Short mmCIF file of C-alpha atoms in Angstrom, two decimals:
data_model
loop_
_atom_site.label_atom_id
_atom_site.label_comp_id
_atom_site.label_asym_id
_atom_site.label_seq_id
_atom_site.Cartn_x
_atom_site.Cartn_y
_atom_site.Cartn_z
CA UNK A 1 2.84 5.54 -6.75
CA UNK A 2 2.07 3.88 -3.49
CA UNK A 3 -1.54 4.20 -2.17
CA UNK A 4 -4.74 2.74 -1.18
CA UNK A 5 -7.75 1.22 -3.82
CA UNK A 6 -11.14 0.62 -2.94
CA UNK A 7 -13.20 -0.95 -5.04
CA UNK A 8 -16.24 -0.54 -6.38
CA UNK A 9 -16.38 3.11 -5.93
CA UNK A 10 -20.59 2.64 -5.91
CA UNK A 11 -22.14 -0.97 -4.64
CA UNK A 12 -25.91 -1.32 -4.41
CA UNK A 13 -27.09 -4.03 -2.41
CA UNK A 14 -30.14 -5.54 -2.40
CA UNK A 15 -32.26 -6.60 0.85
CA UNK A 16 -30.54 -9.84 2.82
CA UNK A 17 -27.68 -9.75 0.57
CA UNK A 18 -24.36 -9.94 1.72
CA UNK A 19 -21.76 -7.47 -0.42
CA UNK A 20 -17.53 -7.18 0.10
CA UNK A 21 -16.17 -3.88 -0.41
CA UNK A 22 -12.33 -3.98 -0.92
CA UNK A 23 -9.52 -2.27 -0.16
CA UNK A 24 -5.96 -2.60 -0.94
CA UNK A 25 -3.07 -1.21 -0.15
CA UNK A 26 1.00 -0.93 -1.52
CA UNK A 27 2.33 1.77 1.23
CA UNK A 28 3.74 -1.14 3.23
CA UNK A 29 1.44 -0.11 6.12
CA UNK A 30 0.92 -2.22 9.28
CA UNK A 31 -2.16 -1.21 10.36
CA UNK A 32 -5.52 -0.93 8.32
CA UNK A 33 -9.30 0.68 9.31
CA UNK A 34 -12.36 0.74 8.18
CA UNK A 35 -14.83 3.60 8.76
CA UNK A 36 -18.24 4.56 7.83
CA UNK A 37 -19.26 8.34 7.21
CA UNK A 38 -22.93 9.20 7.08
CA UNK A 39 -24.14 12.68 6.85
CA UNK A 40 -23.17 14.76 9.95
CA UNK A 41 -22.09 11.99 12.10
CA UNK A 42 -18.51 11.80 10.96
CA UNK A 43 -16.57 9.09 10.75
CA UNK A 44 -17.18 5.91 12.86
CA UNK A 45 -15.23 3.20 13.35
CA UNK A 46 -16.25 -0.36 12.19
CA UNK A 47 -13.07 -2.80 12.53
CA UNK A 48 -9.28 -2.37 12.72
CA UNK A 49 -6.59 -4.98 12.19
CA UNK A 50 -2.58 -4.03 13.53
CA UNK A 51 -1.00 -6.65 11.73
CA UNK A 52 -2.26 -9.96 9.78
CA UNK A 53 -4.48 -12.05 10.50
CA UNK A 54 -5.46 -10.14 13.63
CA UNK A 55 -8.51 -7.76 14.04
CA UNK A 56 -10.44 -5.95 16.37
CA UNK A 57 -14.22 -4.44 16.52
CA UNK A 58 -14.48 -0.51 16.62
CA UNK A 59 -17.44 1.45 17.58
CA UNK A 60 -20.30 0.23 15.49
CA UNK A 61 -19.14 -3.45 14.04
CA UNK A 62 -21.99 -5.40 14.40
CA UNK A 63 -23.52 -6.37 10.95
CA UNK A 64 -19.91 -6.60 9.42
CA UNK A 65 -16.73 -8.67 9.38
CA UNK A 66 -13.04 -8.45 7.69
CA UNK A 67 -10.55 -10.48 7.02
CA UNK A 68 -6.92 -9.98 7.10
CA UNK A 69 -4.80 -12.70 5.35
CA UNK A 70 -2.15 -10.53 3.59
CA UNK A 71 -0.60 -7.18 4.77
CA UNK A 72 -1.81 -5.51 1.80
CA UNK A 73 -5.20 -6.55 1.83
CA UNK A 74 -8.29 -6.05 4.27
CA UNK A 75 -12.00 -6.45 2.66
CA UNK A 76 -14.81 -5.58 4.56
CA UNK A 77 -18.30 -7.54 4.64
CA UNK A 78 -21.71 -5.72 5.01
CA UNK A 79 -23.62 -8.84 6.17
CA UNK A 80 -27.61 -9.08 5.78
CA UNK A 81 -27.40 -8.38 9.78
CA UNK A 82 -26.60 -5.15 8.91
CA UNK A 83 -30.01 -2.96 8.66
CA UNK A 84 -29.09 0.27 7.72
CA UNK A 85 -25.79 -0.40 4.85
CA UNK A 86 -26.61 2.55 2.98
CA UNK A 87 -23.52 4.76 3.97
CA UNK A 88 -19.85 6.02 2.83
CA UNK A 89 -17.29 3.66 3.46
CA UNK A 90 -13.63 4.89 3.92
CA UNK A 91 -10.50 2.61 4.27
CA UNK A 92 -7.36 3.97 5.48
CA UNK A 93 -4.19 2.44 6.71
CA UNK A 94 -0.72 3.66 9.12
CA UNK A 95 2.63 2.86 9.14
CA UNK A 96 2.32 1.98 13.45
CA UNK A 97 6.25 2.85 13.34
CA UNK A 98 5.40 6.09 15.45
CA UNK A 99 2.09 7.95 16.86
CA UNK A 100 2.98 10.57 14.57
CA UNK A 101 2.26 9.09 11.00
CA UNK A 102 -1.45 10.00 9.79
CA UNK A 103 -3.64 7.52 8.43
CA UNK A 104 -3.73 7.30 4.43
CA UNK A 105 -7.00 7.29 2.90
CA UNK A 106 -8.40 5.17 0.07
CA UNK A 107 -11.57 7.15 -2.07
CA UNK A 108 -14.35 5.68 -0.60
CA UNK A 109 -17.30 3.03 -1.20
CA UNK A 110 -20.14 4.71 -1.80
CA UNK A 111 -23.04 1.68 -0.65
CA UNK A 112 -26.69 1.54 -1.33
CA UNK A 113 -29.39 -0.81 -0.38
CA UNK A 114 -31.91 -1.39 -3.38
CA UNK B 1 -8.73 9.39 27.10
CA UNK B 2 -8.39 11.29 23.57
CA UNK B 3 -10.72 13.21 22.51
CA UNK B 4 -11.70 16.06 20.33
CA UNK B 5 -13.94 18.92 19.25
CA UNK B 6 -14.91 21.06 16.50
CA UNK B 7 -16.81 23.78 17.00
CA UNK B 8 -19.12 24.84 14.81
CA UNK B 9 -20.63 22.22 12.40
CA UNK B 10 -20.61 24.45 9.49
CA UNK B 11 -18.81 27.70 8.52
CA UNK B 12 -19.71 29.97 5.78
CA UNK B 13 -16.87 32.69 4.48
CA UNK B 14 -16.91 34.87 1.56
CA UNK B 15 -13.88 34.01 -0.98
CA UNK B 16 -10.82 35.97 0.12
CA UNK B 17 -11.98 36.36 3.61
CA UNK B 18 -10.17 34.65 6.66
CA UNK B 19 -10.78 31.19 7.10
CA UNK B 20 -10.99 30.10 11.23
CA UNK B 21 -11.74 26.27 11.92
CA UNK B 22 -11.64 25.73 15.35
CA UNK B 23 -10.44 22.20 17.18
CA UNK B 24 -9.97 21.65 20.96
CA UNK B 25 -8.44 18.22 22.13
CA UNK B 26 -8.31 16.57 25.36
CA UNK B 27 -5.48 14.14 26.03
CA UNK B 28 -3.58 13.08 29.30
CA UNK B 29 -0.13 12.88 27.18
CA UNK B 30 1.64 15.25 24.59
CA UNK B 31 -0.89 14.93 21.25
CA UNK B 32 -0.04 14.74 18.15
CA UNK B 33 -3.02 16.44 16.02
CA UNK B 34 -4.14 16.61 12.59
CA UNK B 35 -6.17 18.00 9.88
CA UNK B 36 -7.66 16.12 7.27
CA UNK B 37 -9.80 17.74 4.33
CA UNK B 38 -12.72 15.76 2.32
CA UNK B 39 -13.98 16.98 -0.82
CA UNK B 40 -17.55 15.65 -2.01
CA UNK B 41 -17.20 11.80 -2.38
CA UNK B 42 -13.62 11.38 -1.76
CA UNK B 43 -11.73 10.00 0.89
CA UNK B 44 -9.71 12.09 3.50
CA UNK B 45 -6.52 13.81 2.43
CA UNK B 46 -3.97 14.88 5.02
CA UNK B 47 -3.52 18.72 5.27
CA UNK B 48 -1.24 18.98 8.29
CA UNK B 49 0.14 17.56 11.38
CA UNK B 50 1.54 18.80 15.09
CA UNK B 51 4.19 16.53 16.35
CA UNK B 52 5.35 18.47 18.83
CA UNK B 53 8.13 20.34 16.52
CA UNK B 54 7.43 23.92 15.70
CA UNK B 55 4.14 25.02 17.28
CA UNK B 56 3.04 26.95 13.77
CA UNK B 57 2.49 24.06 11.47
CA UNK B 58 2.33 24.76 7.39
CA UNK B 59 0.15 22.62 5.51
CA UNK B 60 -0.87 22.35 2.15
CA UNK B 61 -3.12 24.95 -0.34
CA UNK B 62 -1.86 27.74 2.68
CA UNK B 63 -3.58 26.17 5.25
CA UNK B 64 -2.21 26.68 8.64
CA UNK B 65 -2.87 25.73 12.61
CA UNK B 66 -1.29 26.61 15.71
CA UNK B 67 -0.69 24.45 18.80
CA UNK B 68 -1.51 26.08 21.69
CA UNK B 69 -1.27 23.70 24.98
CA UNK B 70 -2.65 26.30 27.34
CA UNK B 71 -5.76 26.54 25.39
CA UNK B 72 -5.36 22.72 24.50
CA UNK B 73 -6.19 24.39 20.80
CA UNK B 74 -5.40 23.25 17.11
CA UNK B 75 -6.94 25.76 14.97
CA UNK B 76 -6.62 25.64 11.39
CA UNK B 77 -6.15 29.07 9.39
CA UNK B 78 -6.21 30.58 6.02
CA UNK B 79 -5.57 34.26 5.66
CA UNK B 80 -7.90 34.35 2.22
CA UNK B 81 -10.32 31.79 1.18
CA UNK B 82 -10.66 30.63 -2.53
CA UNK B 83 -13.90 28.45 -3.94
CA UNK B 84 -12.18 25.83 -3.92
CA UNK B 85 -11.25 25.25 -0.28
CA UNK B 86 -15.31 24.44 -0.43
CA UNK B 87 -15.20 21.17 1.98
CA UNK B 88 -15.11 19.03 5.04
CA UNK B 89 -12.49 19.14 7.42
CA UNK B 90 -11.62 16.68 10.26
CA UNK B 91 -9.55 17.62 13.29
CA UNK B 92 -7.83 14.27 14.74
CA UNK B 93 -5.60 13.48 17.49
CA UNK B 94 -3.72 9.95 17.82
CA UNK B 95 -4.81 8.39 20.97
CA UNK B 96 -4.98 4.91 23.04
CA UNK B 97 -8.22 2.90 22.72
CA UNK B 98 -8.73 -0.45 23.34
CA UNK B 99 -5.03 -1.05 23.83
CA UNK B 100 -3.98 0.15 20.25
CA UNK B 101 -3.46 3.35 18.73
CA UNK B 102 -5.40 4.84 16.35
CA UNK B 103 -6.72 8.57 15.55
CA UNK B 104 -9.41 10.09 17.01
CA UNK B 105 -11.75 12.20 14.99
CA UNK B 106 -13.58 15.41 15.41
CA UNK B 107 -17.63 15.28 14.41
CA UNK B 108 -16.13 17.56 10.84
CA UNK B 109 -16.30 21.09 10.14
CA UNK B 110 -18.19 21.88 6.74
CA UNK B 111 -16.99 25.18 5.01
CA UNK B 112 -18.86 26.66 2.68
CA UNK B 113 -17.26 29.62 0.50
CA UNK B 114 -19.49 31.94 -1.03
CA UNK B 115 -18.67 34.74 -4.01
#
């Protein structure tokens, strides 16, 4: 079945280190997101990427980076810049065919600083 | 520019009583809206979608919204709650930022469902 995997579901990160969540996709889907979700703030938007190697800042992207060298593939870095990691981290990616296809949703990244 | 809002941050039902969400959207174009659900520590899992077909959209677990453009409204229904619709739910509407398109989300509805 096609989908998305992020892995590790839970990542604890100690201060000043640097930790890659991944997330990986078969749907065949142009377009890839990351988001972070903290506790009544919804979800935020950290970096998108439309096709590869191509990528563009959302909302709150400073203290991360990505990477997009393969379609199926788009990891996410929570650099030591980044003060306040501890969060939900939700990848999703779209088929950019037509405004009407949703996003699909990996299971989350659940990060914690140590 | 796209936007939306849920009202109400959290909504409390007994089981088998009516289940309102409400979700109001601004856009300058014809939307196209969803409605996402998030049970605890999962990701988002798509419930419905408006694009611009039938105005009474069925969704999944008998979850339903209606479209109305005069009251630029996408409210999602259920006639009887169970314990298990227990979760968060995201309104969304696909919009233009930054010169791409992406979806827009509501700050989440949490629905509680109580005995």
């Amino acid at each position: 079945d096609g989908g998305i995997t992020q892995s590790p579901k839970y990542l604890f990160r100690k201060e000043g280190q640097n930790v890659t969540l991944s997330c990986e996709q078969n749907l065949n889907h142009d377009a890839m997101y990351w988001y972070r979700q903290d506790p009544g703030q919804g979800l935020r938007l950290i970096y998108y990427s439309q096709i590869v190697n191509d990528f563009q800042k959302g909302d709150i992207a400073e203290g991360y980076s990505v990477s997009r060298e393969k379609k199926e593939s788009f990891p996410l870095t929570v650099t030591s810049a980044q003060k306040n990691p501890t969060a939900f981290y939700l990848c999703a990616s779209r088929n950019t065919g037509t405004e009407s296809y949703g996003y699909t949703f990996g299971s989350g990244t659940r990060l914690t600083v140590v | 520019a796209q936007s939306v809002t849920q009202l109400g941050s959290h909504v409390s039902v007994s089981e088998g009583a009516l289940v309102l969400l409400r979700c109001n959207y601004s856009s300058s174009v014809p939307p196209y809206l969803f409605w996402y659900v998030q049970y605890p520590n999962q990701g988002l899992q798509l419930l419905l979608k408006y694009t611009s077909a039938a105005t009474l959209v069925k969704g999944i677990n008998g979850f339903e919204a209606e479209f109305k453009k005069s009251e630029t409204s996408f409210h999602l229904t259920k006639p009887s709650a169970h314990m298990s619709d227990a979760a968060e739910y995201f309104c969304a509407v696909s919009g233009v930022s930054g010169g791409y398109n992406k979806l827009i989300f509501g700050a989440g509805t949490r629905l509680a469902v109580h005995p």
